[in-house]
């Protein structure tokens, strides 16, 4: 069980003020990047700004070419094949002769877990699109 931290009221107030300032600063620093992310997601979807376009003439073509989508799709396909289609996904080498008999079974077990228990291919595809489209991504296993 976690014991409660016993600090003075003055010290607690200073800690709260510091945490609040840090969170405000972090959100402020990130706001410009979030605006770029929204723009990049919009570009990826390739949706026109308006339903009908009336410039340079009424009901003219409203086509948006999905250049970013085409680029990201090819990037993700390459990454997917490089990372997730390698066989075997894990390679285990024994560092000691006494463990040599266990290397191949361990490798097989990890490969099985990678494919059938963790379902890495299905889980990583959306992450790969985030990395390609937004330039960053977090992955927690």
mmCIF file of N, CA and C in Angstrom:
data_model
loop_
_atom_site.group_PDB
_atom_site.id
_atom_site.type_symbol
_atom_site.label_atom_id
_atom_site.label_comp_id
_atom_site.label_asym_id
_atom_site.label_seq_id
_atom_site.Cartn_x
_atom_site.Cartn_y
_atom_site.Cartn_z
ATOM 1 N N UNK A 1 0.837 -1.183 0.000
ATOM 2 C CA UNK A 1 0.000 0.000 0.000
ATOM 3 C C UNK A 1 0.883 1.249 0.000
ATOM 4 N N UNK A 2 0.444 2.276 -0.710
ATOM 5 C CA UNK A 2 1.209 3.515 -0.806
ATOM 6 C C UNK A 2 0.916 4.375 0.415
ATOM 7 N N UNK A 3 1.991 4.803 1.047
ATOM 8 C CA UNK A 3 1.823 5.678 2.200
ATOM 9 C C UNK A 3 1.660 7.109 1.711
ATOM 10 N N UNK A 4 0.824 7.856 2.384
ATOM 11 C CA UNK A 4 0.623 9.254 2.032
ATOM 12 C C UNK A 4 1.857 10.055 2.380
ATOM 13 N N UNK A 5 2.193 10.974 1.505
ATOM 14 C CA UNK A 5 3.333 11.849 1.723
ATOM 15 C C UNK A 5 2.931 12.935 2.714
ATOM 16 N N UNK A 6 3.698 13.067 3.779
ATOM 17 C CA UNK A 6 3.390 14.081 4.794
ATOM 18 C C UNK A 6 4.303 15.282 4.593
ATOM 19 N N UNK A 7 3.690 16.336 4.068
ATOM 20 C CA UNK A 7 4.440 17.587 3.888
ATOM 21 C C UNK A 7 3.618 18.729 4.440
ATOM 22 N N UNK A 8 4.299 19.822 4.692
ATOM 23 C CA UNK A 8 3.605 20.986 5.255
ATOM 24 C C UNK A 8 2.683 21.605 4.205
ATOM 25 N N UNK A 9 1.729 22.383 4.685
ATOM 26 C CA UNK A 9 0.759 23.036 3.803
ATOM 27 C C UNK A 9 1.470 23.986 2.843
ATOM 28 N N UNK A 10 2.479 24.711 3.339
ATOM 29 C CA UNK A 10 3.238 25.643 2.515
ATOM 30 C C UNK A 10 3.983 24.898 1.398
ATOM 31 N N UNK A 11 4.602 23.783 1.763
ATOM 32 C CA UNK A 11 5.345 22.973 0.802
ATOM 33 C C UNK A 11 4.395 22.363 -0.241
ATOM 34 N N UNK A 12 3.222 21.911 0.175
ATOM 35 C CA UNK A 12 2.228 21.353 -0.735
ATOM 36 C C UNK A 12 1.771 22.399 -1.737
ATOM 37 N N UNK A 13 1.556 23.622 -1.262
ATOM 38 C CA UNK A 13 1.122 24.714 -2.130
ATOM 39 C C UNK A 13 2.189 25.027 -3.176
ATOM 40 N N UNK A 14 3.461 25.032 -2.758
ATOM 41 C CA UNK A 14 4.554 25.289 -3.701
ATOM 42 C C UNK A 14 4.624 24.187 -4.760
ATOM 43 N N UNK A 15 4.434 22.942 -4.336
ATOM 44 C CA UNK A 15 4.445 21.809 -5.252
ATOM 45 C C UNK A 15 3.288 21.900 -6.248
ATOM 46 N N UNK A 16 2.104 22.251 -5.780
ATOM 47 C CA UNK A 16 0.947 22.406 -6.664
ATOM 48 C C UNK A 16 1.170 23.534 -7.667
ATOM 49 N N UNK A 17 1.716 24.659 -7.196
ATOM 50 C CA UNK A 17 1.983 25.792 -8.087
ATOM 51 C C UNK A 17 3.004 25.413 -9.160
ATOM 52 N N UNK A 18 4.056 24.695 -8.739
ATOM 53 C CA UNK A 18 5.089 24.278 -9.685
ATOM 54 C C UNK A 18 4.487 23.339 -10.737
ATOM 55 N N UNK A 19 3.712 22.336 -10.311
ATOM 56 C CA UNK A 19 3.108 21.379 -11.239
ATOM 57 C C UNK A 19 2.151 22.089 -12.195
ATOM 58 N N UNK A 20 1.372 23.018 -11.680
ATOM 59 C CA UNK A 20 0.442 23.771 -12.512
ATOM 60 C C UNK A 20 1.189 24.588 -13.561
ATOM 61 N N UNK A 21 2.261 25.261 -13.145
ATOM 62 C CA UNK A 21 3.065 26.055 -14.091
ATOM 63 C C UNK A 21 3.684 25.169 -15.170
ATOM 64 N N UNK A 22 4.193 24.013 -14.770
ATOM 65 C CA UNK A 22 4.810 23.091 -15.727
ATOM 66 C C UNK A 22 3.788 22.581 -16.741
ATOM 67 N N UNK A 23 2.598 22.215 -16.287
ATOM 68 C CA UNK A 23 1.562 21.724 -17.207
ATOM 69 C C UNK A 23 1.103 22.822 -18.157
ATOM 70 N N UNK A 24 0.926 24.042 -17.639
ATOM 71 C CA UNK A 24 0.535 25.163 -18.488
ATOM 72 C C UNK A 24 1.581 25.426 -19.551
ATOM 73 N N UNK A 25 2.858 25.419 -19.153
ATOM 74 C CA UNK A 25 3.954 25.654 -20.099
ATOM 75 C C UNK A 25 4.015 24.548 -21.151
ATOM 76 N N UNK A 26 3.844 23.299 -20.736
ATOM 77 C CA UNK A 26 3.884 22.171 -21.677
ATOM 78 C C UNK A 26 2.747 22.270 -22.693
ATOM 79 N N UNK A 27 1.544 22.611 -22.222
ATOM 80 C CA UNK A 27 0.409 22.751 -23.137
ATOM 81 C C UNK A 27 0.606 23.922 -24.093
ATOM 82 N N UNK A 28 1.166 25.005 -23.601
ATOM 83 C CA UNK A 28 1.430 26.169 -24.443
ATOM 84 C C UNK A 28 2.471 25.836 -25.504
ATOM 85 N N UNK A 29 3.537 25.162 -25.100
ATOM 86 C CA UNK A 29 4.592 24.796 -26.045
ATOM 87 C C UNK A 29 4.077 23.845 -27.124
ATOM 88 N N UNK A 30 3.110 23.011 -26.787
ATOM 89 C CA UNK A 30 2.605 22.001 -27.713
ATOM 90 C C UNK A 30 1.482 22.527 -28.604
ATOM 91 N N UNK A 31 0.873 23.647 -28.279
ATOM 92 C CA UNK A 31 -0.311 24.112 -29.009
ATOM 93 C C UNK A 31 -0.020 24.369 -30.489
ATOM 94 N N UNK A 32 1.140 24.915 -30.805
ATOM 95 C CA UNK A 32 1.481 25.161 -32.206
ATOM 96 C C UNK A 32 1.602 23.836 -32.970
ATOM 97 N N UNK A 33 2.208 22.852 -32.329
ATOM 98 C CA UNK A 33 2.352 21.536 -32.950
ATOM 99 C C UNK A 33 0.992 20.874 -33.156
ATOM 100 N N UNK A 34 0.083 21.027 -32.202
ATOM 101 C CA UNK A 34 -1.258 20.456 -32.354
ATOM 102 C C UNK A 34 -1.986 21.070 -33.540
ATOM 103 N N UNK A 35 -1.778 22.356 -33.786
ATOM 104 C CA UNK A 35 -2.359 22.999 -34.966
ATOM 105 C C UNK A 35 -1.828 22.388 -36.256
ATOM 106 N N UNK A 36 -0.516 22.105 -36.274
ATOM 107 C CA UNK A 36 0.075 21.462 -37.449
ATOM 108 C C UNK A 36 -0.478 20.049 -37.624
ATOM 109 N N UNK A 37 -0.641 19.331 -36.518
ATOM 110 C CA UNK A 37 -1.198 17.981 -36.607
ATOM 111 C C UNK A 37 -2.594 18.001 -37.215
ATOM 112 N N UNK A 38 -3.420 18.967 -36.805
ATOM 113 C CA UNK A 38 -4.781 19.072 -37.352
ATOM 114 C C UNK A 38 -4.722 19.322 -38.858
ATOM 115 N N UNK A 39 -3.814 20.197 -39.287
ATOM 116 C CA UNK A 39 -3.664 20.480 -40.712
ATOM 117 C C UNK A 39 -3.184 19.245 -41.467
ATOM 118 N N UNK A 40 -2.222 18.533 -40.911
ATOM 119 C CA UNK A 40 -1.702 17.330 -41.577
ATOM 120 C C UNK A 40 -2.759 16.242 -41.663
ATOM 121 N N UNK A 41 -3.579 16.084 -40.638
ATOM 122 C CA UNK A 41 -4.673 15.101 -40.699
ATOM 123 C C UNK A 41 -5.680 15.491 -41.770
ATOM 124 N N UNK A 42 -5.961 16.790 -41.867
ATOM 125 C CA UNK A 42 -6.899 17.272 -42.883
ATOM 126 C C UNK A 42 -6.332 17.017 -44.278
ATOM 127 N N UNK A 43 -5.044 17.279 -44.455
ATOM 128 C CA UNK A 43 -4.409 17.014 -45.751
ATOM 129 C C UNK A 43 -4.426 15.532 -46.092
ATOM 130 N N UNK A 44 -4.239 14.679 -45.078
ATOM 131 C CA UNK A 44 -4.242 13.232 -45.296
ATOM 132 C C UNK A 44 -5.610 12.762 -45.778
ATOM 133 N N UNK A 45 -6.676 13.333 -45.218
ATOM 134 C CA UNK A 45 -8.034 12.951 -45.612
ATOM 135 C C UNK A 45 -8.406 13.485 -46.986
ATOM 136 N N UNK A 46 -7.726 14.529 -47.457
ATOM 137 C CA UNK A 46 -7.931 15.113 -48.779
ATOM 138 C C UNK A 46 -9.388 15.506 -49.032
ATOM 139 N N UNK A 47 -10.007 16.105 -48.029
ATOM 140 C CA UNK A 47 -11.382 16.574 -48.193
ATOM 141 C C UNK A 47 -11.370 18.020 -48.688
ATOM 142 N N UNK A 48 -12.263 18.362 -49.615
ATOM 143 C CA UNK A 48 -12.321 19.748 -50.073
ATOM 144 C C UNK A 48 -12.814 20.679 -48.959
ATOM 145 N N UNK A 49 -12.402 21.939 -49.037
ATOM 146 C CA UNK A 49 -12.789 22.911 -48.009
ATOM 147 C C UNK A 49 -14.287 23.164 -47.992
ATOM 148 N N UNK A 50 -14.901 23.182 -49.161
ATOM 149 C CA UNK A 50 -16.347 23.393 -49.254
ATOM 150 C C UNK A 50 -16.952 22.279 -50.106
ATOM 151 N N UNK A 51 -18.248 22.069 -49.932
ATOM 152 C CA UNK A 51 -18.921 21.015 -50.674
ATOM 153 C C UNK A 51 -18.979 21.308 -52.172
ATOM 154 N N UNK A 52 -19.283 22.546 -52.521
ATOM 155 C CA UNK A 52 -19.273 22.968 -53.921
ATOM 156 C C UNK A 52 -18.322 24.142 -54.061
ATOM 157 N N UNK A 53 -17.710 24.222 -55.217
ATOM 158 C CA UNK A 53 -16.738 25.284 -55.474
ATOM 159 C C UNK A 53 -17.298 26.195 -56.573
ATOM 160 N N UNK A 54 -17.238 27.493 -56.336
ATOM 161 C CA UNK A 54 -17.804 28.443 -57.293
ATOM 162 C C UNK A 54 -16.771 29.436 -57.809
ATOM 163 N N UNK A 55 -15.507 29.078 -57.696
ATOM 164 C CA UNK A 55 -14.448 29.926 -58.239
ATOM 165 C C UNK A 55 -13.473 29.046 -58.991
ATOM 166 N N UNK A 56 -13.075 29.349 -60.164
ATOM 167 C CA UNK A 56 -13.256 30.564 -60.949
ATOM 168 C C UNK A 56 -14.595 30.667 -61.664
ATOM 169 N N UNK A 57 -15.388 29.592 -61.653
ATOM 170 C CA UNK A 57 -16.744 29.674 -62.202
ATOM 171 C C UNK A 57 -17.649 28.783 -61.367
ATOM 172 N N UNK A 58 -18.950 28.960 -61.527
ATOM 173 C CA UNK A 58 -19.908 28.233 -60.701
ATOM 174 C C UNK A 58 -19.835 26.724 -60.950
ATOM 175 N N UNK A 59 -19.861 25.963 -59.837
ATOM 176 C CA UNK A 59 -19.835 24.496 -59.842
ATOM 177 C C UNK A 59 -18.623 23.919 -60.583
ATOM 178 N N UNK A 60 -17.476 24.578 -60.418
ATOM 179 C CA UNK A 60 -16.257 24.058 -61.033
ATOM 180 C C UNK A 60 -15.748 22.860 -60.236
ATOM 181 N N UNK A 61 -14.739 22.216 -60.749
ATOM 182 C CA UNK A 61 -14.200 21.009 -60.115
ATOM 183 C C UNK A 61 -13.726 21.299 -58.689
ATOM 184 N N UNK A 62 -14.047 20.379 -57.795
ATOM 185 C CA UNK A 62 -13.692 20.536 -56.380
ATOM 186 C C UNK A 62 -12.780 19.391 -55.940
ATOM 187 N N UNK A 63 -12.003 18.898 -56.868
ATOM 188 C CA UNK A 63 -11.148 17.747 -56.619
ATOM 189 C C UNK A 63 -9.924 18.139 -55.795
ATOM 190 N N UNK A 64 -9.630 17.335 -54.773
ATOM 191 C CA UNK A 64 -8.415 17.505 -53.979
ATOM 192 C C UNK A 64 -7.586 16.237 -54.166
ATOM 193 N N UNK A 65 -6.400 16.396 -54.686
ATOM 194 C CA UNK A 65 -5.540 15.236 -54.932
ATOM 195 C C UNK A 65 -4.877 14.834 -53.610
ATOM 196 N N UNK A 66 -5.022 13.570 -53.209
ATOM 197 C CA UNK A 66 -4.509 13.126 -51.905
ATOM 198 C C UNK A 66 -3.016 12.790 -51.929
ATOM 199 N N UNK A 67 -2.186 13.792 -52.198
ATOM 200 C CA UNK A 67 -0.746 13.559 -52.309
ATOM 201 C C UNK A 67 -0.172 13.038 -50.992
ATOM 202 N N UNK A 68 -0.587 13.626 -49.883
ATOM 203 C CA UNK A 68 -0.062 13.182 -48.592
ATOM 204 C C UNK A 68 -0.480 11.745 -48.295
ATOM 205 N N UNK A 69 -1.716 11.386 -48.615
ATOM 206 C CA UNK A 69 -2.188 10.017 -48.390
ATOM 207 C C UNK A 69 -1.394 9.015 -49.215
ATOM 208 N N UNK A 70 -1.137 9.355 -50.459
ATOM 209 C CA UNK A 70 -0.373 8.468 -51.338
ATOM 210 C C UNK A 70 1.037 8.267 -50.780
ATOM 211 N N UNK A 71 1.650 9.352 -50.347
ATOM 212 C CA UNK A 71 3.006 9.278 -49.804
ATOM 213 C C UNK A 71 3.049 8.467 -48.514
ATOM 214 N N UNK A 72 2.129 8.732 -47.610
ATOM 215 C CA UNK A 72 2.102 8.035 -46.322
ATOM 216 C C UNK A 72 1.780 6.561 -46.515
ATOM 217 N N UNK A 73 0.872 6.241 -47.412
ATOM 218 C CA UNK A 73 0.543 4.826 -47.662
ATOM 219 C C UNK A 73 1.769 4.048 -48.141
ATOM 220 N N UNK A 74 2.557 4.637 -49.034
ATOM 221 C CA UNK A 74 3.756 3.927 -49.500
ATOM 222 C C UNK A 74 4.794 3.829 -48.389
ATOM 223 N N UNK A 75 4.910 4.866 -47.562
ATOM 224 C CA UNK A 75 5.833 4.836 -46.417
ATOM 225 C C UNK A 75 5.432 3.734 -45.433
ATOM 226 N N UNK A 76 4.154 3.677 -45.088
ATOM 227 C CA UNK A 76 3.673 2.668 -44.138
ATOM 228 C C UNK A 76 3.847 1.261 -44.714
ATOM 229 N N UNK A 77 3.588 1.080 -45.993
ATOM 230 C CA UNK A 77 3.756 -0.242 -46.601
ATOM 231 C C UNK A 77 5.202 -0.710 -46.494
ATOM 232 N N UNK A 78 6.156 0.195 -46.757
ATOM 233 C CA UNK A 78 7.566 -0.171 -46.637
ATOM 234 C C UNK A 78 7.945 -0.502 -45.201
ATOM 235 N N UNK A 79 7.507 0.344 -44.268
ATOM 236 C CA UNK A 79 7.816 0.114 -42.855
ATOM 237 C C UNK A 79 7.185 -1.188 -42.365
ATOM 238 N N UNK A 80 5.944 -1.418 -42.744
ATOM 239 C CA UNK A 80 5.229 -2.617 -42.318
ATOM 240 C C UNK A 80 5.967 -3.877 -42.778
ATOM 241 N N UNK A 81 6.344 -3.898 -44.051
ATOM 242 C CA UNK A 81 7.043 -5.071 -44.572
ATOM 243 C C UNK A 81 8.425 -5.235 -43.958
ATOM 244 N N UNK A 82 9.113 -4.144 -43.703
ATOM 245 C CA UNK A 82 10.449 -4.222 -43.126
ATOM 246 C C UNK A 82 10.408 -4.706 -41.679
ATOM 247 N N UNK A 83 9.497 -4.155 -40.893
ATOM 248 C CA UNK A 83 9.473 -4.445 -39.458
ATOM 249 C C UNK A 83 8.652 -5.695 -39.131
ATOM 250 N N UNK A 84 7.485 -5.819 -39.711
ATOM 251 C CA UNK A 84 6.542 -6.835 -39.264
ATOM 252 C C UNK A 84 6.492 -8.100 -40.109
ATOM 253 N N UNK A 85 7.105 -8.096 -41.256
ATOM 254 C CA UNK A 85 7.077 -9.301 -42.088
ATOM 255 C C UNK A 85 8.413 -10.046 -42.062
ATOM 256 N N UNK A 86 9.352 -9.593 -41.270
ATOM 257 C CA UNK A 86 10.629 -10.303 -41.147
ATOM 258 C C UNK A 86 10.391 -11.641 -40.470
ATOM 259 N N UNK A 87 11.056 -12.674 -40.954
ATOM 260 C CA UNK A 87 10.932 -14.009 -40.370
ATOM 261 C C UNK A 87 12.291 -14.500 -39.927
ATOM 262 N N UNK A 88 12.462 -14.905 -38.740
ATOM 263 C CA UNK A 88 11.548 -14.769 -37.609
ATOM 264 C C UNK A 88 11.636 -13.354 -37.046
ATOM 265 N N UNK A 89 10.585 -12.882 -36.379
ATOM 266 C CA UNK A 89 10.627 -11.516 -35.841
ATOM 267 C C UNK A 89 11.649 -11.370 -34.710
ATOM 268 N N UNK A 90 11.960 -12.452 -34.049
ATOM 269 C CA UNK A 90 12.952 -12.451 -32.957
ATOM 270 C C UNK A 90 14.064 -13.424 -33.313
ATOM 271 N N UNK A 91 15.280 -13.076 -32.943
ATOM 272 C CA UNK A 91 16.404 -13.992 -33.072
ATOM 273 C C UNK A 91 17.046 -14.105 -31.702
ATOM 274 N N UNK A 92 17.156 -15.318 -31.207
ATOM 275 C CA UNK A 92 17.722 -15.549 -29.878
ATOM 276 C C UNK A 92 19.026 -16.311 -30.026
ATOM 277 N N UNK A 93 20.078 -15.759 -29.437
ATOM 278 C CA UNK A 93 21.385 -16.418 -29.428
ATOM 279 C C UNK A 93 21.803 -16.630 -27.981
ATOM 280 N N UNK A 94 22.271 -17.828 -27.693
ATOM 281 C CA UNK A 94 22.725 -18.134 -26.333
ATOM 282 C C UNK A 94 24.090 -17.506 -26.094
ATOM 283 N N UNK A 95 24.251 -16.847 -24.967
ATOM 284 C CA UNK A 95 25.538 -16.258 -24.621
ATOM 285 C C UNK A 95 26.429 -17.239 -23.877
ATOM 286 N N UNK A 96 25.848 -18.337 -23.461
ATOM 287 C CA UNK A 96 26.579 -19.368 -22.747
ATOM 288 C C UNK A 96 26.208 -20.720 -23.345
ATOM 289 N N UNK A 97 27.174 -21.621 -23.390
ATOM 290 C CA UNK A 97 26.930 -22.943 -23.972
ATOM 291 C C UNK A 97 25.852 -23.715 -23.222
ATOM 292 N N UNK A 98 25.708 -23.445 -21.921
ATOM 293 C CA UNK A 98 24.704 -24.186 -21.154
ATOM 294 C C UNK A 98 23.273 -23.804 -21.530
ATOM 295 N N UNK A 99 23.087 -22.665 -22.218
ATOM 296 C CA UNK A 99 21.752 -22.229 -22.635
ATOM 297 C C UNK A 99 21.505 -22.445 -24.118
ATOM 298 N N UNK A 100 22.444 -23.036 -24.827
ATOM 299 C CA UNK A 100 22.332 -23.211 -26.280
ATOM 300 C C UNK A 100 21.101 -24.006 -26.678
ATOM 301 N N UNK A 101 20.748 -25.016 -25.882
ATOM 302 C CA UNK A 101 19.567 -25.832 -26.210
ATOM 303 C C UNK A 101 18.262 -25.070 -26.055
ATOM 304 N N UNK A 102 18.286 -23.958 -25.327
ATOM 305 C CA UNK A 102 17.059 -23.199 -25.062
ATOM 306 C C UNK A 102 16.856 -22.032 -26.031
ATOM 307 N N UNK A 103 17.869 -21.715 -26.821
ATOM 308 C CA UNK A 103 17.789 -20.541 -27.703
ATOM 309 C C UNK A 103 16.676 -20.694 -28.742
ATOM 310 N N UNK A 104 16.668 -21.772 -29.488
ATOM 311 C CA UNK A 104 15.661 -21.966 -30.548
ATOM 312 C C UNK A 104 14.245 -22.065 -29.989
ATOM 313 N N UNK A 105 13.980 -22.848 -28.924
ATOM 314 C CA UNK A 105 12.624 -22.862 -28.367
ATOM 315 C C UNK A 105 12.168 -21.486 -27.854
ATOM 316 N N UNK A 106 13.095 -20.722 -27.277
ATOM 317 C CA UNK A 106 12.752 -19.375 -26.814
ATOM 318 C C UNK A 106 12.412 -18.482 -28.003
ATOM 319 N N UNK A 107 13.194 -18.585 -29.058
ATOM 320 C CA UNK A 107 12.926 -17.816 -30.272
ATOM 321 C C UNK A 107 11.559 -18.174 -30.847
ATOM 322 N N UNK A 108 11.245 -19.445 -30.882
ATOM 323 C CA UNK A 108 9.942 -19.891 -31.396
ATOM 324 C C UNK A 108 8.795 -19.381 -30.525
ATOM 325 N N UNK A 109 8.981 -19.418 -29.213
ATOM 326 C CA UNK A 109 7.951 -18.930 -28.304
ATOM 327 C C UNK A 109 7.716 -17.432 -28.484
ATOM 328 N N UNK A 110 8.799 -16.669 -28.576
ATOM 329 C CA UNK A 110 8.659 -15.219 -28.782
ATOM 330 C C UNK A 110 7.993 -14.911 -30.119
ATOM 331 N N UNK A 111 8.347 -15.650 -31.155
ATOM 332 C CA UNK A 111 7.736 -15.434 -32.464
ATOM 333 C C UNK A 111 6.242 -15.750 -32.436
ATOM 334 N N UNK A 112 5.889 -16.826 -31.753
ATOM 335 C CA UNK A 112 4.474 -17.191 -31.610
ATOM 336 C C UNK A 112 3.713 -16.095 -30.867
ATOM 337 N N UNK A 113 4.282 -15.616 -29.765
ATOM 338 C CA UNK A 113 3.627 -14.568 -28.977
ATOM 339 C C UNK A 113 3.480 -13.287 -29.793
ATOM 340 N N UNK A 114 4.511 -12.940 -30.555
ATOM 341 C CA UNK A 114 4.504 -11.746 -31.408
ATOM 342 C C UNK A 114 3.325 -11.781 -32.379
ATOM 343 N N UNK A 115 3.105 -12.928 -32.993
ATOM 344 C CA UNK A 115 2.066 -13.037 -34.023
ATOM 345 C C UNK A 115 0.673 -13.303 -33.459
ATOM 346 N N UNK A 116 0.564 -14.256 -32.528
ATOM 347 C CA UNK A 116 -0.748 -14.758 -32.157
ATOM 348 C C UNK A 116 -1.267 -14.288 -30.798
ATOM 349 N N UNK A 117 -0.415 -13.786 -29.950
ATOM 350 C CA UNK A 117 -0.866 -13.302 -28.641
ATOM 351 C C UNK A 117 -0.856 -11.774 -28.566
ATOM 352 N N UNK A 118 0.232 -11.172 -29.056
ATOM 353 C CA UNK A 118 0.324 -9.706 -29.022
ATOM 354 C C UNK A 118 -0.305 -9.069 -30.251
ATOM 355 N N UNK A 119 -0.473 -9.825 -31.324
ATOM 356 C CA UNK A 119 -1.063 -9.322 -32.578
ATOM 357 C C UNK A 119 -0.386 -8.018 -33.018
ATOM 358 N N UNK A 120 0.927 -8.077 -33.102
ATOM 359 C CA UNK A 120 1.693 -6.857 -33.365
ATOM 360 C C UNK A 120 1.364 -6.215 -34.709
ATOM 361 N N UNK A 121 1.143 -6.995 -35.740
ATOM 362 C CA UNK A 121 0.852 -6.411 -37.047
ATOM 363 C C UNK A 121 -0.402 -5.547 -36.996
ATOM 364 N N UNK A 122 -1.456 -6.056 -36.366
ATOM 365 C CA UNK A 122 -2.707 -5.305 -36.291
ATOM 366 C C UNK A 122 -2.569 -4.069 -35.403
ATOM 367 N N UNK A 123 -1.787 -4.188 -34.353
ATOM 368 C CA UNK A 123 -1.670 -3.087 -33.400
ATOM 369 C C UNK A 123 -0.728 -1.990 -33.874
ATOM 370 N N UNK A 124 0.271 -2.339 -34.661
ATOM 371 C CA UNK A 124 1.265 -1.345 -35.057
ATOM 372 C C UNK A 124 0.883 -0.543 -36.292
ATOM 373 N N UNK A 125 -0.097 -1.016 -37.057
ATOM 374 C CA UNK A 125 -0.419 -0.316 -38.298
ATOM 375 C C UNK A 125 -0.910 1.114 -38.050
ATOM 376 N N UNK A 126 -1.777 1.318 -37.061
ATOM 377 C CA UNK A 126 -2.258 2.681 -36.791
ATOM 378 C C UNK A 126 -1.125 3.552 -36.255
ATOM 379 N N UNK A 127 -0.225 2.944 -35.468
ATOM 380 C CA UNK A 127 0.935 3.678 -34.970
ATOM 381 C C UNK A 127 1.819 4.123 -36.136
ATOM 382 N N UNK A 128 1.996 3.241 -37.114
ATOM 383 C CA UNK A 128 2.828 3.583 -38.272
ATOM 384 C C UNK A 128 2.223 4.741 -39.067
ATOM 385 N N UNK A 129 0.898 4.760 -39.173
ATOM 386 C CA UNK A 129 0.249 5.883 -39.850
ATOM 387 C C UNK A 129 0.448 7.174 -39.064
ATOM 388 N N UNK A 130 0.373 7.110 -37.740
ATOM 389 C CA UNK A 130 0.632 8.307 -36.923
ATOM 390 C C UNK A 130 2.051 8.807 -37.126
ATOM 391 N N UNK A 131 3.007 7.906 -37.113
ATOM 392 C CA UNK A 131 4.408 8.292 -37.305
ATOM 393 C C UNK A 131 4.589 8.932 -38.680
ATOM 394 N N UNK A 132 4.022 8.334 -39.702
ATOM 395 C CA UNK A 132 4.161 8.872 -41.049
ATOM 396 C C UNK A 132 3.437 10.184 -41.237
ATOM 397 N N UNK A 133 2.239 10.281 -40.713
ATOM 398 C CA UNK A 133 1.413 11.465 -40.926
ATOM 399 C C UNK A 133 1.771 12.615 -39.997
ATOM 400 N N UNK A 134 2.084 12.315 -38.749
ATOM 401 C CA UNK A 134 2.312 13.363 -37.764
ATOM 402 C C UNK A 134 3.794 13.562 -37.443
ATOM 403 N N UNK A 135 4.624 12.643 -37.885
ATOM 404 C CA UNK A 135 6.050 12.788 -37.641
ATOM 405 C C UNK A 135 6.490 12.303 -36.272
ATOM 406 N N UNK A 136 5.576 11.767 -35.494
ATOM 407 C CA UNK A 136 5.926 11.277 -34.168
ATOM 408 C C UNK A 136 4.929 10.213 -33.759
ATOM 409 N N UNK A 137 5.328 9.391 -32.830
ATOM 410 C CA UNK A 137 4.417 8.367 -32.336
ATOM 411 C C UNK A 137 4.968 7.735 -31.076
ATOM 412 N N UNK A 138 4.088 7.281 -30.235
ATOM 413 C CA UNK A 138 4.486 6.627 -28.998
ATOM 414 C C UNK A 138 3.997 5.190 -29.043
ATOM 415 N N UNK A 139 4.809 4.316 -28.542
ATOM 416 C CA UNK A 139 4.453 2.898 -28.544
ATOM 417 C C UNK A 139 4.793 2.315 -27.199
ATOM 418 N N UNK A 140 3.808 1.721 -26.551
ATOM 419 C CA UNK A 140 4.021 1.092 -25.252
ATOM 420 C C UNK A 140 3.584 -0.356 -25.364
ATOM 421 N N UNK A 141 4.496 -1.244 -25.031
ATOM 422 C CA UNK A 141 4.188 -2.665 -25.131
ATOM 423 C C UNK A 141 3.835 -3.190 -23.760
#
